[in-house]
Each structure stands twice: as structure tokens, then as C-alpha cells.
Tab-separated table of C-alpha atoms and ligand atoms in Angstrom:
chain	number	residue	atom	x	y	z
A	1358	MET	CA	55.255	100.329	91.689
A	1359	LYS	CA	53.901	98.972	88.178
A	1360	GLN	CA	50.124	97.937	87.966
A	1361	ILE	CA	49.849	95.006	85.613
A	1362	ARG	CA	46.826	94.684	83.366
A	1363	PRO	CA	43.542	93.306	85.122
A	1364	GLN	CA	42.735	90.826	82.830
A	1365	PHE	CA	45.697	88.551	83.654
A	1366	GLU	CA	44.760	85.505	85.594
A	1367	LEU	CA	45.276	85.328	89.395
A	1368	SER	CA	48.227	83.192	89.257
A	1369	THR	CA	50.150	85.818	86.982
A	1370	THR	CA	49.003	88.885	89.430
A	1371	ALA	CA	50.142	86.539	92.446
A	1372	VAL	CA	53.585	86.298	90.700
A	1373	SER	CA	53.992	89.618	89.075
A	1374	GLN	CA	52.215	92.197	90.696
A	1375	GLY	CA	53.911	94.851	92.965
A	1376	ARG	CA	57.386	94.680	91.230
A	1377	ARG	CA	59.358	97.701	92.365
A	1378	PHE	CA	61.301	99.493	89.663
A	1379	ALA	CA	64.078	101.640	90.218
A	1380	GLY	CA	63.494	105.430	90.010
A	1381	SER	CA	59.588	105.195	90.570
A	1382	GLY	CA	57.760	105.224	93.933
A	1383	PRO	CA	59.459	105.653	97.129
A	1384	ARG	CA	63.257	106.824	97.688
A	1385	PRO	CA	64.193	104.919	100.686
A	1386	ILE	CA	67.146	106.200	102.642
A	1387	VAL	CA	68.359	102.281	103.010
A	1388	ASP	CA	68.794	100.393	99.751
A	1389	ALA	CA	66.110	98.300	98.742
A	1390	ILE	CA	67.471	94.686	98.692
A	1391	TYR	CA	67.574	93.218	95.216
A	1392	THR	CA	66.719	89.606	95.750
A	1393	SER	CA	65.942	88.769	92.159
A	1394	VAL	CA	68.319	86.243	90.386
A	1395	ASN	CA	66.886	87.295	86.988
A	1396	PHE	CA	66.321	90.593	85.308
A	1397	ASP	CA	64.191	91.563	82.350
A	1398	LEU	CA	66.210	91.623	79.095
A	1399	ASP	CA	66.191	94.301	76.203
A	1400	ASP	CA	68.298	94.961	73.179
A	1401	ASP	CA	70.748	96.973	75.038
A	1402	ASP	CA	71.296	94.008	77.266
A	1403	TYR	CA	71.881	91.699	74.604
A	1404	ARG	CA	74.148	93.894	72.784
A	1405	ASP	CA	76.595	94.570	76.015
A	1406	ILE	CA	76.255	90.691	77.074
A	1407	GLN	CA	77.589	90.301	73.325
A	1408	GLU	CA	80.478	92.883	73.497
A	1409	THR	CA	81.279	93.187	77.120
A	1410	GLY	CA	80.028	89.604	78.635
A	1411	GLY	CA	77.503	92.096	80.258
A	1412	GLU	CA	79.665	94.317	82.323
A	1413	ARG	CA	77.132	96.966	82.143
A	1414	SER	CA	73.912	95.061	82.190
A	1415	TRP	CA	71.925	93.087	84.972
A	1416	TYR	CA	70.788	89.658	83.844
A	1417	TYR	CA	71.769	87.143	86.242
A	1418	SER	CA	72.435	87.595	89.871
A	1419	ARG	CA	75.659	85.223	90.194
A	1420	ASN	CA	77.406	87.661	87.541
A	1421	ARG	CA	76.093	90.855	88.790
A	1422	ASN	CA	73.494	92.208	91.262
A	1423	PRO	CA	72.512	95.823	92.172
A	1424	THR	CA	72.946	95.310	96.250
A	1425	VAL	CA	76.207	93.326	95.944
A	1426	GLU	CA	77.588	95.525	93.721
A	1427	SER	CA	76.917	98.807	95.997
A	1428	VAL	CA	78.560	97.136	98.731
A	1429	GLU	CA	81.626	96.289	96.580
A	1430	GLU	CA	81.788	99.855	95.654
A	1431	LYS	CA	81.588	100.852	99.108
A	1432	ILE	CA	84.508	98.591	100.260
A	1433	ALA	CA	86.487	99.478	97.226
A	1434	ALA	CA	86.198	103.265	98.492
A	1435	LEU	CA	87.097	102.171	102.043
A	1436	GLU	CA	90.372	100.615	100.772
A	1437	GLY	CA	91.288	103.115	98.146
A	1438	ALA	CA	90.756	100.861	95.409
A	1439	GLU	CA	89.587	100.898	92.169
A	1440	SER	CA	87.498	97.838	92.484
A	1441	ALA	CA	86.199	95.211	94.716
A	1442	VAL	CA	84.614	91.816	94.506
A	1443	LEU	CA	82.492	90.074	97.091
A	1444	PHE	CA	82.327	86.456	97.961
A	1445	SER	CA	80.335	83.992	100.182
A	1446	SER	CA	83.350	83.724	102.876
A	1447	GLY	CA	86.785	84.872	103.439
A	1448	MET	CA	88.016	81.290	102.470
A	1449	ALA	CA	86.312	81.797	98.989
A	1450	ALA	CA	87.999	85.096	98.569
A	1451	ILE	CA	91.447	83.467	99.483
A	1452	THR	CA	91.136	80.384	97.417
A	1453	THR	CA	89.586	82.021	94.371
A	1454	THR	CA	91.975	84.895	94.324
A	1455	LEU	CA	95.016	82.843	94.522
A	1456	LEU	CA	93.703	80.551	92.036
A	1457	SER	CA	93.053	83.382	89.684
A	1458	LEU	CA	96.293	84.960	90.193
A	1459	VAL	CA	98.782	82.140	90.028
A	1460	PRO	CA	98.641	80.200	86.678
A	1461	PRO	CA	98.867	76.391	86.520
A	1462	GLY	CA	102.467	75.819	86.633
A	1463	GLY	CA	102.954	79.084	88.623
A	1464	THR	CA	104.527	79.395	92.104
A	1465	LEU	CA	103.271	81.450	95.180
A	1466	VAL	CA	105.391	82.393	98.204
A	1467	ALA	CA	103.348	82.631	101.285
A	1468	ALA	CA	103.911	83.529	104.825
A	1469	GLU	CA	104.013	80.550	107.456
A	1470	GLU	CA	102.027	82.301	109.738
A	1471	LEU	CA	98.743	81.658	107.928
A	1472	TYR	CA	95.132	81.248	109.210
A	1473	GLY	CA	94.820	77.434	109.882
A	1474	GLU	CA	92.160	76.608	106.967
A	1475	THR	CA	94.323	78.815	104.598
A	1476	SER	CA	97.512	77.113	105.554
A	1477	ALA	CA	95.467	73.637	104.826
A	1478	PHE	CA	94.186	74.487	101.457
A	1479	LEU	CA	97.859	75.643	100.486
A	1480	ARG	CA	99.389	72.552	101.804
A	1481	GLN	CA	97.106	69.881	100.914
A	1482	GLN	CA	94.887	71.188	97.902
A	1483	PHE	CA	97.114	73.818	95.937
A	1484	SER	CA	99.127	71.401	94.220
A	1485	ASP	CA	96.263	69.294	92.955
A	1486	PHE	CA	95.424	72.522	91.028
A	1487	GLY	CA	98.957	72.225	89.363
A	1488	ARG	CA	100.040	75.061	91.321
A	1489	THR	CA	103.179	75.140	93.563
A	1490	VAL	CA	103.637	77.174	97.043
A	1491	ARG	CA	106.789	77.508	99.213
A	1492	PHE	CA	106.627	79.131	102.670
A	1493	VAL	CA	108.953	81.766	104.546
A	1494	ALA	CA	108.730	82.964	107.890
A	1495	VAL	CA	106.739	86.499	107.701
A	1496	ASP	CA	109.988	88.458	109.264
A	1497	ASP	CA	112.584	86.839	107.327
A	1498	LEU	CA	113.037	89.355	104.756
A	1499	ALA	CA	116.434	87.980	103.261
A	1500	GLU	CA	114.515	84.670	103.008
A	1501	TRP	CA	112.039	86.216	101.078
A	1502	LYS	CA	114.361	87.605	98.688
A	1503	ARG	CA	116.147	84.099	98.126
A	1504	GLN	CA	112.529	82.562	97.429
A	1505	LEU	CA	111.718	85.222	95.277
A	1506	ALA	CA	114.423	84.552	92.871
A	1507	ASP	CA	113.148	82.368	90.493
A	1508	SER	CA	110.204	84.777	89.731
A	1509	PRO	CA	107.105	83.326	91.241
A	1510	SER	CA	103.714	84.567	90.394
A	1511	LEU	CA	102.516	85.930	93.601
A	1512	ILE	CA	103.360	86.608	97.285
A	1513	PHE	CA	100.784	86.023	99.984
A	1514	VAL	CA	100.571	87.035	103.726
A	1515	GLU	CA	98.622	88.090	106.474
A	1516	SER	CA	98.827	91.727	107.657
A	1517	LEU	CA	98.767	90.911	111.406
A	1518	SER	CA	99.330	87.365	112.350
A	1519	ASN	CA	97.046	84.905	114.397
A	1520	PRO	CA	97.248	84.739	117.232
A	1521	MET	CA	100.569	86.354	118.044
A	1522	LEU	CA	100.139	89.532	116.000
A	1523	ARG	CA	103.353	89.491	114.227
A	1524	LEU	CA	103.209	92.623	111.850
A	1525	ALA	CA	104.174	91.865	108.099
A	1526	ASN	CA	106.639	94.272	106.547
A	1527	LEU	CA	104.108	95.508	103.612
A	1528	THR	CA	106.495	98.102	102.238
A	1529	ALA	CA	109.432	95.858	101.795
A	1530	LEU	CA	107.404	92.844	101.183
A	1531	ALA	CA	105.741	94.785	98.045
A	1532	SER	CA	108.810	95.987	96.961
A	1533	LEU	CA	110.382	92.580	96.888
A	1534	ALA	CA	107.873	91.187	95.089
A	1535	HIS	CA	107.481	93.984	92.379
A	1536	ASP	CA	110.994	93.614	91.861
A	1537	VAL	CA	110.811	90.076	90.258
A	1538	GLY	CA	107.493	91.000	88.674
A	1539	ALA	CA	105.364	89.062	91.158
A	1540	LYS	CA	102.006	90.576	92.600
A	1541	ALA	CA	101.736	90.753	96.206
A	1542	VAL	CA	98.481	89.872	98.024
A	1543	VAL	CA	97.788	90.461	101.764
A	1544	ASP	CA	94.951	88.796	103.911
A	1545	ALA	CA	94.141	91.878	106.176
A	1546	THR	CA	91.291	90.574	108.236
A	1547	PHE	CA	92.785	91.377	111.446
A	1548	THR	CA	93.331	95.039	110.366
A	1549	PRO	CA	90.328	96.478	108.523
A	1550	PRO	CA	90.622	100.136	106.666
A	1551	PRO	CA	90.723	102.233	109.811
A	1552	MET	CA	93.612	100.234	111.076
A	1553	LEU	CA	95.871	99.823	107.873
A	1554	LYS	CA	95.307	100.214	104.217
A	1555	PRO	CA	97.833	97.707	102.595
A	1556	LEU	CA	97.235	99.076	98.955
A	1557	GLU	CA	98.841	102.444	100.318
A	1558	HIS	CA	101.991	100.338	101.321
A	1559	GLY	CA	102.119	98.817	97.663
A	1560	PHE	CA	100.151	95.783	97.824
A	1561	ASP	CA	98.097	94.909	94.610
A	1562	VAL	CA	95.173	93.130	96.572
A	1563	VAL	CA	93.780	93.214	99.862
A	1564	LEU	CA	91.401	90.256	101.097
A	1565	HIS	CA	89.371	90.276	104.008
A	1566	SER	CA	87.146	87.586	105.775
A	1567	ALA	CA	84.413	90.094	106.077
A	1568	THR	CA	82.600	87.778	108.393
A	1569	LYS	CA	84.842	89.241	110.958
A	1570	TYR	CA	85.654	93.311	111.519
A	1571	LEU	CA	83.917	94.199	108.124
A	1572	ASN	CA	80.462	93.214	109.300
A	1573	GLY	CA	81.224	92.986	112.820
A	1574	HIS	CA	77.647	91.366	114.062
A	1575	SER	CA	78.264	87.552	113.895
A	1576	ASP	CA	75.518	87.064	111.342
A	1577	VAL	CA	77.034	86.722	107.924
A	1578	THR	CA	79.846	85.108	106.307
A	1579	ALA	CA	81.381	86.899	103.455
A	1580	GLY	CA	84.781	87.730	101.976
A	1581	VAL	CA	86.047	90.471	99.643
A	1582	ALA	CA	89.086	90.886	97.366
A	1583	SER	CA	90.053	94.798	96.677
A	1584	GLY	CA	92.578	96.332	94.027
A	1585	LYS	CA	93.116	97.680	90.790
A	1586	LYS	CA	90.246	97.021	88.325
A	1587	GLU	CA	92.034	94.852	85.897
A	1588	THR	CA	93.241	92.611	88.627
A	1589	ILE	CA	89.873	92.453	90.465
A	1590	ASP	CA	88.158	91.717	86.899
A	1591	LEU	CA	90.123	88.386	86.634
A	1592	VAL	CA	89.388	87.554	90.208
A	1593	ARG	CA	85.591	88.186	89.599
A	1594	GLN	CA	85.652	85.992	86.566
A	1595	SER	CA	86.653	83.017	88.604
A	1596	SER	CA	84.334	83.846	91.229
A	1597	VAL	CA	81.671	83.810	88.512
A	1598	VAL	CA	82.324	80.210	87.360
A	1599	PHE	CA	83.197	78.958	90.790
A	1600	GLY	CA	79.879	80.412	91.948
A	1601	SER	CA	81.614	81.664	95.161
A	1602	THR	CA	79.391	85.028	94.997
A	1603	LEU	CA	77.697	86.453	98.330
A	1604	LEU	CA	73.722	86.618	98.454
A	1605	PRO	CA	72.279	90.166	98.092
A	1606	GLN	CA	70.875	89.320	101.600
A	1607	GLY	CA	74.242	88.866	102.858
A	1608	ALA	CA	75.686	92.003	101.251
A	1609	ALA	CA	72.950	94.003	102.912
A	1610	LEU	CA	73.722	92.868	106.313
A	1611	LEU	CA	77.428	93.661	105.582
A	1612	ASP	CA	76.251	96.790	104.404
A	1613	ARG	CA	74.510	97.657	107.612
A	1614	GLY	CA	77.759	96.716	109.475
A	1615	LEU	CA	79.998	98.476	107.504
A	1616	LYS	CA	78.213	101.949	108.592
A	1617	THR	CA	79.478	101.597	111.888
A	1618	LEU	CA	83.009	100.230	111.051
A	1619	VAL	CA	84.934	102.868	112.069
A	1620	ILE	CA	83.325	103.661	115.362
A	1621	ARG	CA	83.138	99.936	116.105
A	1622	THR	CA	86.781	99.326	115.660
A	1623	GLU	CA	88.074	102.460	117.271
A	1624	ARG	CA	86.259	101.411	120.714
A	1625	ALA	CA	87.270	97.796	120.092
A	1626	CYS	CA	91.027	99.152	119.646
A	1627	LEU	CA	90.557	101.359	122.812
A	1628	ASN	CA	89.104	98.564	124.968
A	1629	ALA	CA	91.866	95.976	123.747
A	1630	GLU	CA	94.866	98.706	124.849
A	1631	ILE	CA	92.807	99.053	128.466
A	1632	ILE	CA	92.555	95.475	128.701
A	1633	ALA	CA	96.476	94.822	127.660
A	1634	ASP	CA	97.513	97.387	130.044
A	1635	TYR	CA	95.361	95.521	133.016
A	1636	LEU	CA	96.348	91.908	132.025
A	1637	GLU	CA	100.406	93.474	131.660
A	1638	SER	CA	100.022	94.271	135.403
A	1639	LYS	CA	98.408	91.200	136.891
A	1640	SER	CA	100.518	88.403	138.298
A	1641	GLY	CA	99.670	84.868	136.928
A	1642	VAL	CA	99.712	86.549	133.439
A	1643	GLU	CA	103.098	85.559	131.989
A	1644	ALA	CA	102.957	87.475	128.444
A	1645	VAL	CA	100.894	89.924	126.745
A	1646	THR	CA	100.661	90.780	123.169
A	1647	HIS	CA	99.399	93.654	121.851
A	1648	PRO	CA	100.878	96.629	119.703
A	1649	THR	CA	100.565	99.154	122.450
A	1650	ILE	CA	102.340	97.012	124.828
A	1651	GLY	CA	106.173	98.055	125.201
A	1652	SER	CA	107.478	94.648	124.662
A	1653	TYR	CA	105.536	94.173	121.423
A	1654	ALA	CA	108.071	92.677	118.849
A	1655	ASP	CA	107.129	94.755	115.617
A	1656	ARG	CA	106.679	98.216	117.360
A	1657	ASP	CA	108.921	100.252	115.244
A	1658	LEU	CA	107.159	98.537	111.994
A	1659	ALA	CA	103.806	99.127	113.160
A	1660	ASP	CA	104.705	103.085	113.761
A	1661	GLU	CA	106.284	102.867	110.076
A	1662	LEU	CA	103.229	101.312	108.684
A	1663	GLY	CA	100.917	103.617	110.572
A	1664	LEU	CA	99.110	100.891	112.195
A	1665	LYS	CA	96.137	102.246	114.308
A	1666	GLY	CA	95.715	99.863	117.117
A	1667	ALA	CA	94.541	96.353	117.187
A	1668	ALA	CA	91.496	94.772	118.724
A	1669	ILE	CA	92.828	91.406	119.664
A	1670	VAL	CA	94.830	90.789	122.697
A	1671	THR	CA	97.007	87.419	123.239
A	1672	PHE	CA	97.991	86.613	126.470
A	1673	CYS	CA	99.382	83.536	128.321
A	1674	VAL	CA	98.403	82.433	131.808
A	1675	SER	CA	100.430	80.618	134.541
A	1676	GLY	CA	99.266	76.961	134.771
A	1677	GLY	CA	99.018	76.353	131.067
A	1678	ASP	CA	96.134	75.188	128.948
A	1679	ASP	CA	94.051	73.695	131.535
A	1680	ARG	CA	93.911	76.905	133.677
A	1681	ALA	CA	93.492	79.011	130.300
A	1682	SER	CA	90.600	76.569	129.304
A	1683	ARG	CA	89.130	76.881	133.003
A	1684	LEU	CA	89.617	80.648	132.803
A	1685	ILE	CA	87.563	81.444	129.865
A	1686	ALA	CA	85.118	78.611	130.731
A	1687	ASP	CA	84.698	81.102	133.681
A	1688	LEU	CA	84.049	84.286	131.633
A	1689	SER	CA	80.359	85.768	131.629
A	1690	VAL	CA	80.516	88.697	129.608
A	1691	ILE	CA	83.227	87.696	127.134
A	1692	HIS	CA	82.042	84.494	125.336
A	1693	GLU	CA	84.135	81.627	124.751
A	1694	ALA	CA	84.093	81.496	120.964
A	1695	SER	CA	86.719	80.860	117.926
A	1696	SER	CA	85.909	83.751	115.776
A	1697	LEU	CA	86.913	87.566	116.136
A	1698	GLY	CA	85.880	90.965	114.913
A	1699	SER	CA	82.414	91.201	116.109
A	1700	VAL	CA	80.928	93.707	118.465
A	1701	GLU	CA	80.901	90.975	121.374
A	1702	SER	CA	83.960	90.113	123.034
A	1703	LEU	CA	85.475	86.560	122.342
A	1704	ALA	CA	87.889	84.229	124.040
A	1705	CYS	CA	89.401	80.868	122.864
A	1706	LEU	CA	92.622	78.861	123.170
A	1707	PRO	CA	94.498	78.926	119.842
A	1708	SER	CA	95.891	75.200	120.765
A	1709	ARG	CA	92.217	74.084	120.676
A	1710	THR	CA	90.939	75.982	117.941
A	1711	SER	CA	92.727	77.650	114.957
A	1712	HIS	CA	96.232	75.834	116.006
A	1713	SER	CA	94.559	72.521	117.065
A	1714	ALA	CA	96.121	70.626	114.139
A	1715	VAL	CA	99.719	72.218	114.575
A	1716	SER	CA	102.073	70.183	116.569
A	1717	GLU	CA	103.187	71.604	120.324
A	1718	GLY	CA	106.546	72.073	118.863
A	1719	GLN	CA	105.350	74.043	116.074
A	1720	ARG	CA	103.184	75.922	118.333
A	1721	GLN	CA	106.014	76.792	120.576
A	1722	GLN	CA	108.051	78.074	117.708
A	1723	LEU	CA	105.178	80.380	116.361
A	1724	GLY	CA	105.330	81.821	120.375
A	1725	ILE	CA	102.125	79.875	121.112
A	1726	LEU	CA	102.936	78.678	124.567
A	1727	PRO	CA	100.694	76.559	126.929
A	1728	GLY	CA	98.396	79.173	128.689
A	1729	THR	CA	97.882	81.048	125.732
A	1730	ILE	CA	94.513	83.070	125.193
A	1731	ARG	CA	93.629	85.098	122.395
A	1732	LEU	CA	90.590	87.661	123.324
A	1733	SER	CA	88.987	89.406	120.506
A	1734	VAL	CA	87.733	92.678	122.336
A	1735	GLY	CA	84.482	93.853	121.446
A	1736	ILE	CA	82.809	97.093	122.228
A	1737	GLU	CA	81.243	96.387	125.546
A	1738	ASP	CA	82.131	98.800	128.491
A	1739	SER	CA	85.822	98.157	129.315
A	1740	SER	CA	84.991	98.023	133.149
A	1741	ASP	CA	82.697	95.251	132.746
A	1742	LEU	CA	85.466	93.499	130.489
A	1743	LEU	CA	88.036	94.103	133.145
A	1744	GLU	CA	85.722	93.025	136.093
A	1745	ASP	CA	85.172	89.730	133.988
A	1746	LEU	CA	88.556	89.115	133.571
A	1747	GLU	CA	89.760	89.653	137.110
A	1748	ALA	CA	86.762	87.437	138.428
A	1749	ALA	CA	88.273	84.633	136.253
A	1750	LEU	CA	91.594	85.246	137.157
A	1751	GLN	CA	90.691	85.057	140.856
A	1752	ILE	CA	88.583	81.940	140.515
A	1753	THR	CA	91.081	80.088	138.811
A	1754	SER	CA	94.320	81.356	140.676
B	1499	PLP	C1	92.696	85.634	108.939
B	1499	PLP	C2	91.559	84.871	108.444
B	1499	PLP	N1	91.604	84.881	107.170
B	1499	PLP	C3	90.397	84.050	106.715
B	1499	PLP	C4	89.556	83.475	107.309
B	1499	PLP	C5	88.360	82.857	106.851
B	1499	PLP	O1	87.048	83.476	106.823
B	1499	PLP	P1	85.762	82.699	106.384
B	1499	PLP	O2	85.323	82.103	107.911
B	1499	PLP	O3	84.976	84.064	106.469
B	1499	PLP	O4	85.916	81.852	105.496
B	1499	PLP	C6	89.620	83.498	108.916
B	1499	PLP	C7	88.625	82.866	109.375
B	1499	PLP	O5	88.534	82.987	111.028
B	1499	PLP	C8	90.670	84.574	109.375
B	1499	PLP	O6	90.868	84.407	110.693
């Protein structure tokens, strides 16, 4: 702790006394949170700002912040990436990355099966920025090949689609993209690193809504993009200009969540497997979607990509959306909420949340039949979750 000279006036002392400097004083096990927006500058900093734009110096937190940066390094290491950049939300990560990597006049080919807000951004705003987008069903490789014939800049998919858990053939899609000189970007929010490592399958950039599994405690919104340093540097430059950077306090919360990512997701995937098994045996449950269920559409692909489970179970009850709504309202351990990836189990009706803006016909095409419930399985004891579901299924039967 730096002692300031005693002759300073009280107001100066009130502002400046007690500043901590790295390397002196206590050596905490948990990183200090650097909330400071500004950093004292010296000649080396000015030289660096002039020569590299400030790559090595701390001077302003929208550009670089030690707390944010240490979490970026952790996530890059988890993804097997050279570099990562954090954002204030998953949507900030998606919009900034896509606008950075598709130049004005360029084209993006995206999967049809996308998170509602991503889809809305691409369908309603992307062209306002002078970019074009075309959509392809994620599993139609022949159509991807056709749509890539005019060498677009980028392809974009979600690793596991919401809510029907269709798995993207990452290896094949990355190879098709690279054949025409396009980069491949994946939103892997549903499959954090313990479940899948998209960069190992040839993808160039992996994005997450870190609000979900990476944080895991429903108490911070954040997003992240990871990949080669050269690519992430481009995305970072846009992020600094757009001002979509993450607060250090948010980064510190995310860091605390990341410490338990592996055990949280292992437990949640195991719970999900138990629940999927149970639901499959229940009368009144018409369909269950989970990678461990025999009828799972992408089973072979899941083995090929080494998918290590999923903590979402999507199921359809007889009686349509009316019964599904009553059922989730009757749950007491499982919350009725629209997000996912947290320690608490959360259930919602896609037709009333993520896919409410989609017509019933389109929902049917995506496999979201009336009565479909998406359950994001948490880390509670599986016996309590089963009892909760059993009671709600009985009351509403
Ligand atoms: C797959 C997916 N991507 C992106 C987002 C957006 O993330 P955020 O809410 O952190 O902006 C979500 C949010 O639910 C999501 O499910």
C-alpha cells in the first residue's frame, strides 16, 4: 500500500490514500478486482501506445483491463485457443464478431436454427450494415456446399440447436468453408468446453453467451469469442470501438463461475441423462430429446465429434401447450424461467419464449410441437428433480 505524503489536503488524501500496487503488500489467492478505468502513464506506456496502439500497456479499461484480461486468458486456455475477448453479453459477442469478420458488401451463410435474437439481428439489421445473409438448414450439407459456391466471407452455426438439440457437423462444415476461403464461427453456448471443443474440429472462432454455462450462477451477463490471435485482434478492435467490453466486476464473477465449470457441467449432464431416461418411460410424455436417448437424431455425429453429454432435455407432453404451461407452473424445485446453463434447473415453453415470434408452422418444421418443454438441468440432487417432475406430471394428467 502506497502512503501518500502527509502534507496533502484532506480531499487529496481521501481520493488517493490506500491505492494498492501489484507486487507489493498482500499476495491474495483470489485476484484483486481492478475496477479502475484509468491507469497512471509513463514514457514506456506512451511509446507502446504510439507503436502498438497500447497492446502492452494499461491505460484505459475499455481497451484493456487486468481483471478482464486474466479471465480472457483462462477461457482461451479452456477452448484451446490462442486468444479470447470478453463482451458485455452473448449478443455483443455475436454481433461484434459477425460485423468484424464479414466486411461491408460481404456475405454470411448461417444455419436456420439460431437463437431468436441472433436470427432477428441477421434478418432485420445485418443488411443495414451493408452485409448479406443467407440461411441453410444445419444438417443439409449439399445445400451448404451450393450456398458456399460464391465464396462468402463466413459461415455461422450453433453447435447444438435450441431447443431440439440438432448437432452441427462441425468437421464437415469447417472443411466446406475453408475450401472456399471462408472462416467458420460457432455459437457453442449449449456445449461449453467440457462437452465440446469446436476449434479442434476446424472452426476458427468459438462464441459463447457466457451468461449461461461459463458463469453458471445466473448473476452476470457476458459473452466471449476465442480463436487465433490475429482473428481475435480484429474482433477486439471492433469491441473497443463499439464499447461492448465487459465490466471487471462481471469478469470477476465469471471467473468464480469458471472455477467450477467442469464439475458443474458433469453433474448437470448426469442429471439430464437420468431425467431423459425417466421421461422416456412416462406415459403422457410423447417425445424426449437428449443425446443419450436411443432415438436421438444425431447420435453417430455426437460420437464422431466426441460430444460429452448435454444438460438440456427437451420433451413434449400430451395435451399441448396448455398442459405444458400448467406442468411447469406446478414445478417447485425447477424454476419457470427462460434462460439455461445455471446451477438451478429451469423450464420453459419455447413456443412462449425463445420461439414466440416464430409461426406455428415454422415451429412444427423445427420439431417444436405443441406441448414442448425445454428443461435446462441444474446440479440439484436428481431424486428431487425426478420427484418434482413426477408430481407435476400427475397433477396435470
Ligand atoms: C445460443 C445462445 N446464443 C446467444 C445468446 C445471447 O446471450 P446473452 O443473453 O448473454 O446476450 C443466448 C441467450 O439465451 C443463447 O441461448
